[in-house]
Structure formats: C-alpha cells, structure tokens
C-alpha cells in the first residue's frame, strides 16, 4: 500500500491486506479458528483435534493468530502452567466468513477429486 494511499489495495505488493489474506489462506489458521468458535481449548486439545499438525506449526500459527488479534492466549496458574486459547470477537467474524468455504469444500469434494483424476489422466495420455 503506497504511503500516500488511503484505501487498501490487495493487488499492491506492499499492501498489509495481503498479510490478512495469508492468514485466511492458511488451512491451519482456519481450522483453529473454526474449532475455537465453540469453546476455548488448550494447546494439546487443539493438537489432538487437528490431525496432521505438528507441535511446532501449531505453536507458530497460534502466535500469528494472537498477534493478529484473532485469538486470545490465557495462562492459568497451575503446575505446570496451563495455557488456554479462545477466539476474539474479531476472530469470530473471520471464522464466520471462512466457514462457508469449509462447507463448500466438503460439499464439492467428490467433484473436485473427479476433476483432478480426469486432468491427471489427460496429462498422462498426452505424455505417452
């Protein structure tokens, strides 16, 4: 976004809007936000709920979401310390916006997979 520009322009290389779109395009961030809509969760609860996410990746994404104001981290004085994550009102608006994308993906999964198979078969036939 140009220093003189008042309106964000996601097509401009230096526009901060792109950072937000990166978060929306991150499958782990989306899954975390959607999970936290229902209730606050601890780190290990999130890790168990999201198959395939590594501890390192979960930690990085949680920090990014917290930095963006999309979730809140709360340390609870226990031994050892318990950390709980909850979605913020801002995060809830994003979760509400991306949930239709999750729904679309689930509803159209068979068609997308079929299209991928057709494409791959055509490429394979052309290469032969």
PDB file of C-alpha atoms in Angstrom:
ATOM      1  CA  UNK A   1       0.000   0.000   0.000  1.00  0.00           C
ATOM      2  CA  UNK A   2       1.535   3.325  -1.012  1.00  0.00           C
ATOM      3  CA  UNK A   3       2.264   5.733   1.815  1.00  0.00           C
ATOM      4  CA  UNK A   4       0.013   8.304   0.168  1.00  0.00           C
ATOM      5  CA  UNK A   5      -2.781   5.824  -0.483  1.00  0.00           C
ATOM      6  CA  UNK A   6      -5.697   5.914   1.955  1.00  0.00           C
ATOM      7  CA  UNK A   7      -7.520   2.894   0.598  1.00  0.00           C
ATOM      8  CA  UNK A   8      -6.038  -0.600   0.905  1.00  0.00           C
ATOM      9  CA  UNK A   9      -5.254  -2.318  -2.390  1.00  0.00           C
ATOM     10  CA  UNK A  10      -4.646  -6.068  -2.050  1.00  0.00           C
ATOM     11  CA  UNK A  11      -3.177  -6.110  -5.549  1.00  0.00           C
ATOM     12  CA  UNK A  12      -0.345  -3.785  -4.488  1.00  0.00           C
ATOM     13  CA  UNK A  13       2.762  -5.717  -3.395  1.00  0.00           C
ATOM     14  CA  UNK A  14       3.233  -3.780  -0.169  1.00  0.00           C
ATOM     15  CA  UNK A  15      -0.407  -3.699   0.969  1.00  0.00           C
ATOM     16  CA  UNK A  16      -0.898  -5.078   4.503  1.00  0.00           C
ATOM     17  CA  UNK A  17      -4.158  -6.642   3.311  1.00  0.00           C
ATOM     18  CA  UNK A  18      -2.020  -9.441   1.889  1.00  0.00           C
ATOM     19  CA  UNK A  19      -0.891 -10.437   5.381  1.00  0.00           C
ATOM     20  CA  UNK A  20      -4.503 -10.923   6.389  1.00  0.00           C
ATOM     21  CA  UNK A  21      -5.233 -12.882   3.215  1.00  0.00           C
ATOM     22  CA  UNK A  22      -2.245 -15.087   4.028  1.00  0.00           C
ATOM     23  CA  UNK A  23      -3.910 -15.930   7.336  1.00  0.00           C
ATOM     24  CA  UNK A  24      -7.214 -16.695   5.610  1.00  0.00           C
ATOM     25  CA  UNK A  25      -5.376 -18.895   3.120  1.00  0.00           C
ATOM     26  CA  UNK A  26      -3.638 -20.882   5.855  1.00  0.00           C
ATOM     27  CA  UNK A  27      -5.538 -24.137   6.402  1.00  0.00           C
ATOM     28  CA  UNK A  28      -4.213 -24.483   9.949  1.00  0.00           C
ATOM     29  CA  UNK A  29      -5.333 -20.981  10.944  1.00  0.00           C
ATOM     30  CA  UNK A  30      -8.794 -21.572   9.521  1.00  0.00           C
ATOM     31  CA  UNK A  31      -9.162 -24.922  11.279  1.00  0.00           C
ATOM     32  CA  UNK A  32      -8.014 -23.459  14.607  1.00  0.00           C
ATOM     33  CA  UNK A  33     -10.429 -20.540  14.380  1.00  0.00           C
ATOM     34  CA  UNK A  34     -13.324 -22.824  13.473  1.00  0.00           C
ATOM     35  CA  UNK A  35     -12.562 -25.095  16.433  1.00  0.00           C
ATOM     36  CA  UNK A  36     -12.298 -22.220  18.877  1.00  0.00           C
ATOM     37  CA  UNK A  37     -15.731 -20.892  17.916  1.00  0.00           C
ATOM     38  CA  UNK A  38     -17.394 -23.497  20.094  1.00  0.00           C
ATOM     39  CA  UNK A  39     -15.189 -23.267  23.195  1.00  0.00           C
ATOM     40  CA  UNK A  40     -11.755 -22.245  24.463  1.00  0.00           C
ATOM     41  CA  UNK A  41      -9.193 -25.022  24.128  1.00  0.00           C
ATOM     42  CA  UNK A  42      -5.784 -25.887  25.490  1.00  0.00           C
ATOM     43  CA  UNK A  43      -2.783 -26.416  23.230  1.00  0.00           C
ATOM     44  CA  UNK A  44      -2.857 -30.214  23.402  1.00  0.00           C
ATOM     45  CA  UNK A  45      -6.620 -30.278  22.849  1.00  0.00           C
ATOM     46  CA  UNK A  46      -6.080 -28.371  19.618  1.00  0.00           C
ATOM     47  CA  UNK A  47      -3.213 -30.631  18.602  1.00  0.00           C
ATOM     48  CA  UNK A  48      -5.326 -33.749  19.126  1.00  0.00           C
ATOM     49  CA  UNK A  49      -8.327 -32.236  17.333  1.00  0.00           C
ATOM     50  CA  UNK A  50      -6.374 -31.229  14.200  1.00  0.00           C
ATOM     51  CA  UNK A  51      -4.821 -34.325  12.697  1.00  0.00           C
ATOM     52  CA  UNK A  52      -1.536 -33.773  10.889  1.00  0.00           C
ATOM     53  CA  UNK A  53      -0.468 -30.508  12.524  1.00  0.00           C
ATOM     54  CA  UNK A  54       2.927 -30.596  14.199  1.00  0.00           C
ATOM     55  CA  UNK A  55       3.560 -29.086  17.604  1.00  0.00           C
ATOM     56  CA  UNK A  56       5.883 -26.513  16.027  1.00  0.00           C
ATOM     57  CA  UNK A  57       3.354 -25.494  13.361  1.00  0.00           C
ATOM     58  CA  UNK A  58       0.526 -25.244  15.889  1.00  0.00           C
ATOM     59  CA  UNK A  59       2.668 -23.027  18.096  1.00  0.00           C
ATOM     60  CA  UNK A  60       3.601 -20.754  15.167  1.00  0.00           C
ATOM     61  CA  UNK A  61       0.032 -20.405  13.934  1.00  0.00           C
ATOM     62  CA  UNK A  62      -1.321 -19.709  17.422  1.00  0.00           C
ATOM     63  CA  UNK A  63       1.249 -16.935  17.869  1.00  0.00           C
ATOM     64  CA  UNK A  64       0.331 -15.434  14.497  1.00  0.00           C
ATOM     65  CA  UNK A  65      -3.393 -15.545  15.270  1.00  0.00           C
ATOM     66  CA  UNK A  66      -2.775 -13.955  18.655  1.00  0.00           C
ATOM     67  CA  UNK A  67      -0.626 -11.229  17.070  1.00  0.00           C
ATOM     68  CA  UNK A  68      -3.401 -10.518  14.563  1.00  0.00           C
ATOM     69  CA  UNK A  69      -5.949 -10.157  17.369  1.00  0.00           C
ATOM     70  CA  UNK A  70      -7.917 -13.205  16.223  1.00  0.00           C
ATOM     71  CA  UNK A  71      -7.438 -15.253  19.352  1.00  0.00           C
ATOM     72  CA  UNK A  72      -6.535 -14.674  22.966  1.00  0.00           C
ATOM     73  CA  UNK A  73      -3.987 -16.672  24.978  1.00  0.00           C
ATOM     74  CA  UNK A  74      -4.607 -17.079  28.696  1.00  0.00           C
ATOM     75  CA  UNK A  75      -2.090 -18.614  31.087  1.00  0.00           C
ATOM     76  CA  UNK A  76      -3.704 -20.339  34.063  1.00  0.00           C
ATOM     77  CA  UNK A  77      -1.649 -20.583  37.252  1.00  0.00           C
ATOM     78  CA  UNK A  78      -1.315 -24.338  37.647  1.00  0.00           C
ATOM     79  CA  UNK A  79       1.671 -26.637  37.941  1.00  0.00           C
ATOM     80  CA  UNK A  80       2.670 -26.883  35.174  1.00  0.00           C
ATOM     81  CA  UNK A  81       1.126 -23.730  33.749  1.00  0.00           C
ATOM     82  CA  UNK A  82      -1.969 -24.387  31.631  1.00  0.00           C
ATOM     83  CA  UNK A  83      -2.484 -22.249  28.533  1.00  0.00           C
ATOM     84  CA  UNK A  84      -5.912 -21.808  27.027  1.00  0.00           C
ATOM     85  CA  UNK A  85      -6.809 -20.226  23.708  1.00  0.00           C
ATOM     86  CA  UNK A  86     -10.091 -18.561  22.871  1.00  0.00           C
ATOM     87  CA  UNK A  87     -11.395 -16.760  19.831  1.00  0.00           C
ATOM     88  CA  UNK A  88     -11.802 -12.982  19.967  1.00  0.00           C
ATOM     89  CA  UNK A  89     -14.786 -11.094  18.557  1.00  0.00           C
ATOM     90  CA  UNK A  90     -12.603 -10.180  15.560  1.00  0.00           C
ATOM     91  CA  UNK A  91     -11.610 -13.819  15.125  1.00  0.00           C
ATOM     92  CA  UNK A  92     -15.279 -14.807  15.269  1.00  0.00           C
ATOM     93  CA  UNK A  93     -16.045 -12.530  12.332  1.00  0.00           C
ATOM     94  CA  UNK A  94     -13.269 -14.175  10.321  1.00  0.00           C
ATOM     95  CA  UNK A  95     -14.406 -17.677  11.295  1.00  0.00           C
ATOM     96  CA  UNK A  96     -17.918 -16.752  10.219  1.00  0.00           C
ATOM     97  CA  UNK A  97     -16.567 -15.543   6.875  1.00  0.00           C
ATOM     98  CA  UNK A  98     -14.440 -18.638   6.141  1.00  0.00           C
ATOM     99  CA  UNK A  99     -16.862 -21.293   7.385  1.00  0.00           C
ATOM    100  CA  UNK A 100     -18.799 -21.184   4.085  1.00  0.00           C
ATOM    101  CA  UNK A 101     -15.512 -22.033   2.319  1.00  0.00           C
ATOM    102  CA  UNK A 102     -15.082 -25.105   4.534  1.00  0.00           C
ATOM    103  CA  UNK A 103     -18.681 -26.028   3.838  1.00  0.00           C
ATOM    104  CA  UNK A 104     -18.182 -25.560   0.080  1.00  0.00           C
ATOM    105  CA  UNK A 105     -15.056 -27.748   0.160  1.00  0.00           C
ATOM    106  CA  UNK A 106     -16.907 -30.524   1.969  1.00  0.00           C
ATOM    107  CA  UNK A 107     -19.920 -30.334  -0.353  1.00  0.00           C
ATOM    108  CA  UNK A 108     -17.853 -30.296  -3.555  1.00  0.00           C
ATOM    109  CA  UNK A 109     -15.065 -32.656  -2.586  1.00  0.00           C
ATOM    110  CA  UNK A 110     -16.198 -35.509  -4.846  1.00  0.00           C
ATOM    111  CA  UNK A 111     -16.481 -33.246  -7.884  1.00  0.00           C
ATOM    112  CA  UNK A 112     -13.057 -31.677  -7.318  1.00  0.00           C
ATOM    113  CA  UNK A 113     -11.419 -35.086  -6.849  1.00  0.00           C
ATOM    114  CA  UNK A 114     -13.110 -36.357 -10.031  1.00  0.00           C
ATOM    115  CA  UNK A 115     -11.879 -33.309 -11.956  1.00  0.00           C
ATOM    116  CA  UNK A 116      -8.344 -33.916 -10.665  1.00  0.00           C
ATOM    117  CA  UNK A 117      -8.461 -37.550 -11.788  1.00  0.00           C
ATOM    118  CA  UNK A 118      -9.682 -36.516 -15.263  1.00  0.00           C
ATOM    119  CA  UNK A 119      -6.967 -33.873 -15.552  1.00  0.00           C
ATOM    120  CA  UNK A 120      -4.242 -36.283 -14.427  1.00  0.00           C
ATOM    121  CA  UNK A 121      -5.484 -38.965 -16.856  1.00  0.00           C
ATOM    122  CA  UNK A 122      -5.444 -36.461 -19.753  1.00  0.00           C
ATOM    123  CA  UNK A 123      -1.910 -35.317 -18.861  1.00  0.00           C
ATOM    124  CA  UNK A 124      -0.761 -38.920 -18.617  1.00  0.00           C
ATOM    125  CA  UNK A 125      -2.312 -39.733 -22.034  1.00  0.00           C
ATOM    126  CA  UNK A 126      -0.636 -36.700 -23.634  1.00  0.00           C
ATOM    127  CA  UNK A 127       2.733 -37.635 -22.186  1.00  0.00           C
ATOM    128  CA  UNK A 128       2.529 -41.201 -23.533  1.00  0.00           C
TER     129      UNK A 128
END
